[in-house]
PDB file of C-alpha atoms and ligand atoms in Angstrom:
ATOM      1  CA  UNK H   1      30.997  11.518 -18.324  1.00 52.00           C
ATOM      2  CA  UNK H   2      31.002   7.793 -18.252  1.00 65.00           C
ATOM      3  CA  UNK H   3      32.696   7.501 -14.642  1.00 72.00           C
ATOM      4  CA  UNK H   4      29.858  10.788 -13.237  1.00 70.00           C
ATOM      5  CA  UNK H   5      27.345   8.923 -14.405  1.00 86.00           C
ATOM      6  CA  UNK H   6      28.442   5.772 -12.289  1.00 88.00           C
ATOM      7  CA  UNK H   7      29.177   7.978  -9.485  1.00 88.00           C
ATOM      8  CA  UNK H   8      25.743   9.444  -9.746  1.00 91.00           C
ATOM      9  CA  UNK H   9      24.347   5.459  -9.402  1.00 90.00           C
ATOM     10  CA  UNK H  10      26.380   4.617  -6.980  1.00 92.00           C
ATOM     11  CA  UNK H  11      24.688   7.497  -4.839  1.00 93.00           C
ATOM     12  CA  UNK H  12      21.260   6.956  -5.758  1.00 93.00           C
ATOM     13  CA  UNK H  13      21.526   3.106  -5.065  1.00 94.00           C
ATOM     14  CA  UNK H  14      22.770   4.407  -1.547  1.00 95.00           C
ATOM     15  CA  UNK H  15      20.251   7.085  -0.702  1.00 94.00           C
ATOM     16  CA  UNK H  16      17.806   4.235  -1.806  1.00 96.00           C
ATOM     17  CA  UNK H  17      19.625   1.762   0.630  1.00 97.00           C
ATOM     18  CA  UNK H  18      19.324   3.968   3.306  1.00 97.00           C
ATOM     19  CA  UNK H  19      15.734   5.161   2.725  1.00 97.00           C
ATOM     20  CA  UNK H  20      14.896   1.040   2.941  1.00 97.00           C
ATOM     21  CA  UNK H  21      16.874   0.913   6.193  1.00 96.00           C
ATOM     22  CA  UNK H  22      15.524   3.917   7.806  1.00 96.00           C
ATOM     23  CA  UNK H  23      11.809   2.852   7.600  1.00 97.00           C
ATOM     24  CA  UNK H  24      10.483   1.450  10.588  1.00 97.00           C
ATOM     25  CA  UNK H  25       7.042   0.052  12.158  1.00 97.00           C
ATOM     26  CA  UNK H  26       6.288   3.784  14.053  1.00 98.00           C
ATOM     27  CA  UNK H  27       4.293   3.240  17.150  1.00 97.00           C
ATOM     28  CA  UNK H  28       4.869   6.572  18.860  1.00 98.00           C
ATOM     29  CA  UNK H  29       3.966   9.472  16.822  1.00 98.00           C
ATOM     30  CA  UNK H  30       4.261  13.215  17.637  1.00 98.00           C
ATOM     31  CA  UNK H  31       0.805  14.666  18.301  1.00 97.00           C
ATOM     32  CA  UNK H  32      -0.834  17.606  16.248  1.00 94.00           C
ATOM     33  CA  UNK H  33       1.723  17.154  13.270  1.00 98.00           C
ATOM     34  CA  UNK H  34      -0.110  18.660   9.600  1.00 98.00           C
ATOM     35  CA  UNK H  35       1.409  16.912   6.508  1.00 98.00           C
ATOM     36  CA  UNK H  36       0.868  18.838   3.965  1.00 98.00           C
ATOM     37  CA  UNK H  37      -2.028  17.633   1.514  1.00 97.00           C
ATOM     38  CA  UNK H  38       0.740  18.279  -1.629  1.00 98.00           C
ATOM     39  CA  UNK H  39       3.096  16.165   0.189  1.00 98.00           C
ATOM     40  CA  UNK H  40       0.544  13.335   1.524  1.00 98.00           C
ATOM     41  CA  UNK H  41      -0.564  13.114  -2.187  1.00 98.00           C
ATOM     42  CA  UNK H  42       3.012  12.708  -3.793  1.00 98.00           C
ATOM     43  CA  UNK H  43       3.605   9.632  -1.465  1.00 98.00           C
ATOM     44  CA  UNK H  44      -0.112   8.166  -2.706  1.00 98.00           C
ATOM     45  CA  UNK H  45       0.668   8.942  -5.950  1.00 98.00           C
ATOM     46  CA  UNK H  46       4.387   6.943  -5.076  1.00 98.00           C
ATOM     47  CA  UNK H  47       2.420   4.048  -3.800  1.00 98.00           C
ATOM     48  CA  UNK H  48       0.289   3.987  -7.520  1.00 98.00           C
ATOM     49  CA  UNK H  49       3.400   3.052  -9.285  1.00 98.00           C
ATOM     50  CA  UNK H  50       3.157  -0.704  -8.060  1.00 98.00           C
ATOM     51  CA  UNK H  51       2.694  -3.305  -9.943  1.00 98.00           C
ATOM     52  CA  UNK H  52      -0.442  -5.358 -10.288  1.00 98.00           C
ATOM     53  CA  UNK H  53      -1.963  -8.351 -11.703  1.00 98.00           C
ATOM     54  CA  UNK H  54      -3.395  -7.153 -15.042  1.00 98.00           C
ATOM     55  CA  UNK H  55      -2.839  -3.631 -14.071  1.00 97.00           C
ATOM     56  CA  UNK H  56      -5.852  -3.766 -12.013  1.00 98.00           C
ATOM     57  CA  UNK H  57      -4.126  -1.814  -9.246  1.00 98.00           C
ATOM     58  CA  UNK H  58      -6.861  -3.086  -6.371  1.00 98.00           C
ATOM     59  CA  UNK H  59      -5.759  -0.188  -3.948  1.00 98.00           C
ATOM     60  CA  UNK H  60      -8.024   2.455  -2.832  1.00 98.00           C
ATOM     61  CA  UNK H  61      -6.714   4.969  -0.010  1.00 99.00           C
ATOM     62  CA  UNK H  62      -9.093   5.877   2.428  1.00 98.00           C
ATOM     63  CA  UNK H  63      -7.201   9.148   4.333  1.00 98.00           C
ATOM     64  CA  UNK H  64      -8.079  10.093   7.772  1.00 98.00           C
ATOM     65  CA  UNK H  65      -6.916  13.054   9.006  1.00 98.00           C
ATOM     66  CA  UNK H  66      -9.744  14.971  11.068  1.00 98.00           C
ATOM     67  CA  UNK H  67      -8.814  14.391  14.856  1.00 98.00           C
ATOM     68  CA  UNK H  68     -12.373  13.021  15.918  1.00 98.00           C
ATOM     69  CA  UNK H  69     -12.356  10.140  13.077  1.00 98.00           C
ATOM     70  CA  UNK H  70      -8.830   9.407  14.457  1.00 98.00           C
ATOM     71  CA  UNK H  71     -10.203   9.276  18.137  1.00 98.00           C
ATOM     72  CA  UNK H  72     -13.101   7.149  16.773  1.00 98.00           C
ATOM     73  CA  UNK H  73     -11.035   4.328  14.617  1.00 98.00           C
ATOM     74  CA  UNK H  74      -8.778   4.304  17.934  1.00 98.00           C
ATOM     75  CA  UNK H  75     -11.145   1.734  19.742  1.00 98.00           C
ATOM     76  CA  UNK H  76     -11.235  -0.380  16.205  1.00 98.00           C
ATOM     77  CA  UNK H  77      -7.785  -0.481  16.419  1.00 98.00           C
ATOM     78  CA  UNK H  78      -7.640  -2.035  19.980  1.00 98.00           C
ATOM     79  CA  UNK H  79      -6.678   1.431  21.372  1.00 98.00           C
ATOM     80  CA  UNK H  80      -3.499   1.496  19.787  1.00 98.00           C
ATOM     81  CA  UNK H  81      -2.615   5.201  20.651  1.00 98.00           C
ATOM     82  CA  UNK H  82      -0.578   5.376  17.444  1.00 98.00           C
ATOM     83  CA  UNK H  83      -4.182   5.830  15.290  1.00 98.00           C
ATOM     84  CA  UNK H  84      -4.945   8.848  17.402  1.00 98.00           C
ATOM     85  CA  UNK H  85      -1.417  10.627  17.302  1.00 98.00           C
ATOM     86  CA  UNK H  86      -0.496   9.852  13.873  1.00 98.00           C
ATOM     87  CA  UNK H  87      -0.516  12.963  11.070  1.00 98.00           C
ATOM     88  CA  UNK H  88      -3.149  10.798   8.764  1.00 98.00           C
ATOM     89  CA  UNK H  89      -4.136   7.186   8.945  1.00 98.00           C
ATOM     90  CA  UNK H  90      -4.828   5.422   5.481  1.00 99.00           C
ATOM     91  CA  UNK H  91      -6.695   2.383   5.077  1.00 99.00           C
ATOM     92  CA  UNK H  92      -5.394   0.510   2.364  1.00 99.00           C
ATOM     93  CA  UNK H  93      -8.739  -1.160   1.009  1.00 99.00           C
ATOM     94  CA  UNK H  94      -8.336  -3.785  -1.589  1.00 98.00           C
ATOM     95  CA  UNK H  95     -10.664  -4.039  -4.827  1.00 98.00           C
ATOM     96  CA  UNK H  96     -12.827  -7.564  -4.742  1.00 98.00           C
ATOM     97  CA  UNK H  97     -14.078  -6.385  -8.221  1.00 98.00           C
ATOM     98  CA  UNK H  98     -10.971  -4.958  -9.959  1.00 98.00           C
ATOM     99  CA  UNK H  99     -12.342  -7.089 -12.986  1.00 98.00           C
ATOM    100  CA  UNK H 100     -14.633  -3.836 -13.801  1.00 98.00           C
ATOM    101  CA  UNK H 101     -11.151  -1.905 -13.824  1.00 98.00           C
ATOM    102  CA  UNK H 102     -10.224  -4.343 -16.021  1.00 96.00           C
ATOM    103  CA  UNK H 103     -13.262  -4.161 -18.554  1.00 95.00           C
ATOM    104  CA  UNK H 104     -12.732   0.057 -18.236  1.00 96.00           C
ATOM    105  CA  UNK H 105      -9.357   0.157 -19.015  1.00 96.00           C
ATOM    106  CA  UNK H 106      -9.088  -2.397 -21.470  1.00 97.00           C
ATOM    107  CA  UNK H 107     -11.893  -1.382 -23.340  1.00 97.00           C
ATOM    108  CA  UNK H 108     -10.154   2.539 -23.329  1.00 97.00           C
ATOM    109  CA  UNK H 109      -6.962   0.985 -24.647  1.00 97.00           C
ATOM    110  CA  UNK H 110      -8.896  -0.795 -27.408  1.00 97.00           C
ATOM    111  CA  UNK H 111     -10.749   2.334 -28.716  1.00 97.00           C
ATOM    112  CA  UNK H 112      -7.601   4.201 -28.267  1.00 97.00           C
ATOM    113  CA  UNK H 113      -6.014   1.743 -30.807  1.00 97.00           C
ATOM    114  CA  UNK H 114      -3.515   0.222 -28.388  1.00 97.00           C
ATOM    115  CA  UNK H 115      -4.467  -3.062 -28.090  1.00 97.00           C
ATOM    116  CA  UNK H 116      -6.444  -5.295 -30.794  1.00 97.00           C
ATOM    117  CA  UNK H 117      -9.417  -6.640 -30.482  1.00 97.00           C
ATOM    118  CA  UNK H 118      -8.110 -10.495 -30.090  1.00 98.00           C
ATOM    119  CA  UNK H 119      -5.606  -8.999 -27.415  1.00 97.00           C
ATOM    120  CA  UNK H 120      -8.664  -7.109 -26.017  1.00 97.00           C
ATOM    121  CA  UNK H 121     -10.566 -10.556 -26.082  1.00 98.00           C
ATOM    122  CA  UNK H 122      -8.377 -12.261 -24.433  1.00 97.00           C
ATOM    123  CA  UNK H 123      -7.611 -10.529 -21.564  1.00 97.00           C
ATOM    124  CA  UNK H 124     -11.360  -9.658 -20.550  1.00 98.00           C
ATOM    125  CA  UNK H 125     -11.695 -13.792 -20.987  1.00 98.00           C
ATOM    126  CA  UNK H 126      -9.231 -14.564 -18.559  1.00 98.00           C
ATOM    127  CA  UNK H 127     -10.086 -11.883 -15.919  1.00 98.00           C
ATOM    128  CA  UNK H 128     -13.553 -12.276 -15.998  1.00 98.00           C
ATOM    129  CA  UNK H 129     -12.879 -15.851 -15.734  1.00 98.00           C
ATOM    130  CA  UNK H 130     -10.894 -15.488 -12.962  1.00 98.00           C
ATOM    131  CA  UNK H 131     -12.810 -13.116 -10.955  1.00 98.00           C
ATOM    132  CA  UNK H 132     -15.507 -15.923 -10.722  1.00 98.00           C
ATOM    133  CA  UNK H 133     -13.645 -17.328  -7.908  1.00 98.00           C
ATOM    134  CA  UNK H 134     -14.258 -14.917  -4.733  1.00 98.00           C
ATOM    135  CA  UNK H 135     -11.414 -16.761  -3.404  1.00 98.00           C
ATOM    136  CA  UNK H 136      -9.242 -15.702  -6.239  1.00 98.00           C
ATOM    137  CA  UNK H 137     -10.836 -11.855  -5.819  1.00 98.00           C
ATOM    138  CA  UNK H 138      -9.788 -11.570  -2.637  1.00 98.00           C
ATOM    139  CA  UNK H 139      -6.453 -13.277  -2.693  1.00 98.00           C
ATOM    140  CA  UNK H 140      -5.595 -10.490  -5.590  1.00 98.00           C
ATOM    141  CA  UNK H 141      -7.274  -7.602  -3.252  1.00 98.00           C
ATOM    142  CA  UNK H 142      -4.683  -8.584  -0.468  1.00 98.00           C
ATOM    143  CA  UNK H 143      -1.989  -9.153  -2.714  1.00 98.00           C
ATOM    144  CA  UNK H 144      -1.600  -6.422  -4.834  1.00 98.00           C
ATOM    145  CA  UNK H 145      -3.246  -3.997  -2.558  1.00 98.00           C
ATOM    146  CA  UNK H 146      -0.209  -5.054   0.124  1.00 98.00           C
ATOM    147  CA  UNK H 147       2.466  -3.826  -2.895  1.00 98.00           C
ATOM    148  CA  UNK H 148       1.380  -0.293  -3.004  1.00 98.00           C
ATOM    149  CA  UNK H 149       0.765  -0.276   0.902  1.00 98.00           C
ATOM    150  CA  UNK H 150       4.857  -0.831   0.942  1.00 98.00           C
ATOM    151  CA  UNK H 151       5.167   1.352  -1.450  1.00 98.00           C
ATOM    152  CA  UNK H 152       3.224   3.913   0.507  1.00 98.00           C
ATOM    153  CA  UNK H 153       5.611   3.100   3.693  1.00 98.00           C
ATOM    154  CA  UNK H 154       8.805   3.980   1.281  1.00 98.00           C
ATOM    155  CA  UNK H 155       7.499   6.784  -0.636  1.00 98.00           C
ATOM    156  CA  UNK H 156       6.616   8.475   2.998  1.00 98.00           C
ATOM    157  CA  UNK H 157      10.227   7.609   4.284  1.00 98.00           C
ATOM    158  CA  UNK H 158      11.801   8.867   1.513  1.00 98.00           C
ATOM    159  CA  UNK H 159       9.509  12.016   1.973  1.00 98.00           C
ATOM    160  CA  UNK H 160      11.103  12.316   6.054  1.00 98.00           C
ATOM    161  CA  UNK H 161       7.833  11.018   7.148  1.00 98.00           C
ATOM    162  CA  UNK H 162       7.683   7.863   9.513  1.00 98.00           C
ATOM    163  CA  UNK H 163       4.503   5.264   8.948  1.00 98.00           C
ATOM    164  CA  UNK H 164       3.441   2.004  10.344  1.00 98.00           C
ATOM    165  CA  UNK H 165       1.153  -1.129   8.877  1.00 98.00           C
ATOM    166  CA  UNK H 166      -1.381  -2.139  11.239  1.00 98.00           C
ATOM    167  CA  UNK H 167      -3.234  -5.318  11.265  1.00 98.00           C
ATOM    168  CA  UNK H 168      -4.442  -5.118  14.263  1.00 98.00           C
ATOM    169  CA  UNK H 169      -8.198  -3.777  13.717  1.00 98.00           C
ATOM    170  CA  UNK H 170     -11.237  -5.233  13.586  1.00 98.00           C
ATOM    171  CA  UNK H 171     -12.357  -5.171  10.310  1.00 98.00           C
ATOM    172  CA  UNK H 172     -16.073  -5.562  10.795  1.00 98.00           C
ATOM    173  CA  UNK H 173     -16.040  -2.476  13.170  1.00 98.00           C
ATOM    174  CA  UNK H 174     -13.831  -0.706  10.852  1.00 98.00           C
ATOM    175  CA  UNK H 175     -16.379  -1.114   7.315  1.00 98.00           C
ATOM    176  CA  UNK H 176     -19.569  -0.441   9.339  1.00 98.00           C
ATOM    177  CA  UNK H 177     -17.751   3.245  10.723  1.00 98.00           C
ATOM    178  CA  UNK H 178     -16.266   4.496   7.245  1.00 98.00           C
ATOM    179  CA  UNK H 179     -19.312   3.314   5.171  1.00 98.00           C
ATOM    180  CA  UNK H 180     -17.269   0.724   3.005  1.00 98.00           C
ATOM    181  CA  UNK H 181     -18.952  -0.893   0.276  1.00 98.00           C
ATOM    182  CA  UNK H 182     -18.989  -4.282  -0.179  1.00 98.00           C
ATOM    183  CA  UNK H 183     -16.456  -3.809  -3.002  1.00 98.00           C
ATOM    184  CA  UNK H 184     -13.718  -3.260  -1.014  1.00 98.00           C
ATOM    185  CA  UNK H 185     -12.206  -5.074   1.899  1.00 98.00           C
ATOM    186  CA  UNK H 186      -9.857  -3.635   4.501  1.00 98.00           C
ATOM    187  CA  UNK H 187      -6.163  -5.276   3.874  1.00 98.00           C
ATOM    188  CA  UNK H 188      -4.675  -2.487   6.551  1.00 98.00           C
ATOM    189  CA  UNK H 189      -3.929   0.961   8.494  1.00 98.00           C
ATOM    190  CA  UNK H 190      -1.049   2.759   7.472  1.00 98.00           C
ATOM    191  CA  UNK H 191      -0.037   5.551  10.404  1.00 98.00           C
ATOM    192  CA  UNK H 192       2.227   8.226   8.756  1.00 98.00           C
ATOM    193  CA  UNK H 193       3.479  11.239  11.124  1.00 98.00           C
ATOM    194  CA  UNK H 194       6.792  12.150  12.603  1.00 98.00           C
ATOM    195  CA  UNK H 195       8.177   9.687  14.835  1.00 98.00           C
ATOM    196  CA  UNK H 196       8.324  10.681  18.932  1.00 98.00           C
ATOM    197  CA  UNK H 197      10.420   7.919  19.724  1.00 92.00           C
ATOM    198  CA  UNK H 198      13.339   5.980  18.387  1.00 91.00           C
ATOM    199  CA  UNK H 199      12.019   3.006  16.787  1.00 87.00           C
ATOM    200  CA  UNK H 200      12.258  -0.288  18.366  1.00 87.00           C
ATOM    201  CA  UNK H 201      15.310  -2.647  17.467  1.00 90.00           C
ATOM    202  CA  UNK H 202      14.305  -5.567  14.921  1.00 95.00           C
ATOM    203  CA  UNK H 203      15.972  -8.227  13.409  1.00 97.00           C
ATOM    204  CA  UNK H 204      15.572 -10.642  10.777  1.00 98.00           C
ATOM    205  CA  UNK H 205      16.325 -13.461   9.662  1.00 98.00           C
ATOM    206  CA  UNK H 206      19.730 -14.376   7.963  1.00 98.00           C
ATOM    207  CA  UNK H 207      19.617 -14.934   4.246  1.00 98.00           C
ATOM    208  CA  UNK H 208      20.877 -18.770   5.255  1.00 98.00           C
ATOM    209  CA  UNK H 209      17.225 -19.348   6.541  1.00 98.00           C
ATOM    210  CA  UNK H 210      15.198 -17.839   4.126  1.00 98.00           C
ATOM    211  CA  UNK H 211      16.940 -18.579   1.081  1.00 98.00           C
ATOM    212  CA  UNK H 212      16.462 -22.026  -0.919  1.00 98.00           C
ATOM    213  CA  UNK H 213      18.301 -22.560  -4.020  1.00 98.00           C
ATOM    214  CA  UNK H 214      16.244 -24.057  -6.803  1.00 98.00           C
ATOM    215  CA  UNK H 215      14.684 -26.414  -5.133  1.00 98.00           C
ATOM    216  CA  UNK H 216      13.307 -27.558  -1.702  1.00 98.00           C
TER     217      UNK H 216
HETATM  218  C1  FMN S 301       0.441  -6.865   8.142  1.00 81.44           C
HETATM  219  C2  FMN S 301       1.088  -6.197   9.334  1.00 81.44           C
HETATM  220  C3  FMN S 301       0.324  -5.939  10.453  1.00 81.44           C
HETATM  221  C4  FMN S 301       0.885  -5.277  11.548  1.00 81.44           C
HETATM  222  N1  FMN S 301       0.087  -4.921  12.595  1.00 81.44           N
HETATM  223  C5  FMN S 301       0.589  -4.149  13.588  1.00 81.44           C
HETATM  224  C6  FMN S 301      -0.262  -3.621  14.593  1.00 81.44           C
HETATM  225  O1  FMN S 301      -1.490  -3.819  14.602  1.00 81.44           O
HETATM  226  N2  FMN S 301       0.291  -2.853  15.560  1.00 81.44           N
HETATM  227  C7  FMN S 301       1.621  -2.566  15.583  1.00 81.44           C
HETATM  228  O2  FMN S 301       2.057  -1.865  16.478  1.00 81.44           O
HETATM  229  N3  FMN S 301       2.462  -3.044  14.626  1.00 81.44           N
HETATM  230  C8  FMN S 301       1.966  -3.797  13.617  1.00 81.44           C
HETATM  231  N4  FMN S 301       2.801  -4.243  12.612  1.00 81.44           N
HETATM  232  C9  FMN S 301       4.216  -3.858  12.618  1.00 81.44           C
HETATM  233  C10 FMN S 301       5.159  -5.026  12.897  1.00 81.44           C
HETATM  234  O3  FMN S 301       5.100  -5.371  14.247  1.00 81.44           O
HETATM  235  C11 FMN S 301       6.590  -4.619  12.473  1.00 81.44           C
HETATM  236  O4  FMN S 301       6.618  -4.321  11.100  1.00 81.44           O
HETATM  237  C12 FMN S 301       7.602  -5.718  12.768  1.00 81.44           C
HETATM  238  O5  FMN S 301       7.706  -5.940  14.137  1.00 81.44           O
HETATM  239  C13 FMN S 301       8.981  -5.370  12.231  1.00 81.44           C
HETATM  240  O6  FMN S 301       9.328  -4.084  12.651  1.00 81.44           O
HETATM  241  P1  FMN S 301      10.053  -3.070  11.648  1.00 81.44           P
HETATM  242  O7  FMN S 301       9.133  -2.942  10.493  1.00 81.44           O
HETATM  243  O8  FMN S 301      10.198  -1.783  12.419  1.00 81.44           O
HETATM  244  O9  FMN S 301      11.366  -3.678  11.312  1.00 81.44           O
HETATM  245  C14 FMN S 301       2.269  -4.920  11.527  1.00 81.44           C
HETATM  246  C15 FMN S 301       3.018  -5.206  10.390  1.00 81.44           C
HETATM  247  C16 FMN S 301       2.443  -5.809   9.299  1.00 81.44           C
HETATM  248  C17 FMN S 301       3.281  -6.032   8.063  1.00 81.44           C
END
């Protein structure tokens, strides 16, 4: 029993491996691919289970799937054809007021009986208190909404489906088109399809540069 179960880990640590290995920045998309809506939702619900400061989970998924709003983000996106060819496009907003999350949740948790009313207290002081610094707001939107956008990436790889984070947008273009309050900022585009091409060869750096042991 013992030695299945460490089989059984052994596998899952290498189907994991290879699901990290096998994602790659998509560019070239297949045209006219449908993900179904079940299966786009199970990888946004996947990208939900990452972590967040205060549980505050700034992410918001705006999906874009309809042809025509593809064809029209295109030109906000520098006329990267991927936008236009890709099964959905998601743009990963991040919350600037995730302190109202806060206040919602944490007051639901107190009247639940989970929390106390000094624990309660004291973490509406020090979000609010944080959240006074729109520096700090949108340091967290970018932050924590970047965790479930990899998230997102994996959960679609390990679903067969091939994505790719974009930066490359204007973001002033991109608010005024989708109507996007002032709440939320755009951290990036997320193309998910099936791949057309073989991805392009990357490297990285070795673990000798990017490593520092305890101290600079
Ligand atoms: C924040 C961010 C912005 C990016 N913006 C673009 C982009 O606008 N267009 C693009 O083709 N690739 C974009 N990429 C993809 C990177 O070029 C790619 O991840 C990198 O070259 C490594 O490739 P790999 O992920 O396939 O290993 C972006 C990646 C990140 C993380």
């Amino acid at each position: 029993m013992g030695q299945q179960n460490t089989a059984n880990i052994k596998e899952t640590e290498k189907v994991i491996e290879e699901v990290f290995r096998a994602r790659h920045a998509t560019k070239e998309y297949k045209p006219n691919v449908t993900i179904p809506e079940e299966t786009l939702n199970e990888i946004l619900e996947l990208a939900t289970t990452a972590p967040s400061a205060w549980n505050l989970q700034h992410w918001r998924f705006l999906v874009i799937r309809d042809q025509d709003q593809k064809d029209r983000i295109k030109p906000i996106a520098y006329g990267q054809q991927q936008v236009s060819d890709a099964s959905a496009v998601v743009v990963i907003l991040g919350d600037l007021e995730a302190n109202l999350t806060g206040r919602e949740m944490y007051d639901g948790l107190l009247a639940a009986g989970f929390i106390s009313q000094e624990v309660h207290d004291n973490l509406i002081s020090q979000i609010e208190g944080s959240y006074k610094s729109q520096e700090f707001a949108r340091d967290e939107a970018n932050k924590n909404a970047g965790l479930a956008a990899m998230q997102l990436m994996i959960a679609a790889k390990a679903k067969g489906y091939d994505s790719g984070p974009m930066g490359g947008f204007n973001p002033t273009a991109l608010v005024e088109a989708l109507n996007i309050p002032a709440r939320f900022i755009p951290v990036m585009l997320i193309t998910i399809g099936e791949a057309a091409a073989s991805p392009r060869p990357t490297t990285r750096l070795p673990l000798s540069k990017l490593v520092i042991n305890e101290s600079f």
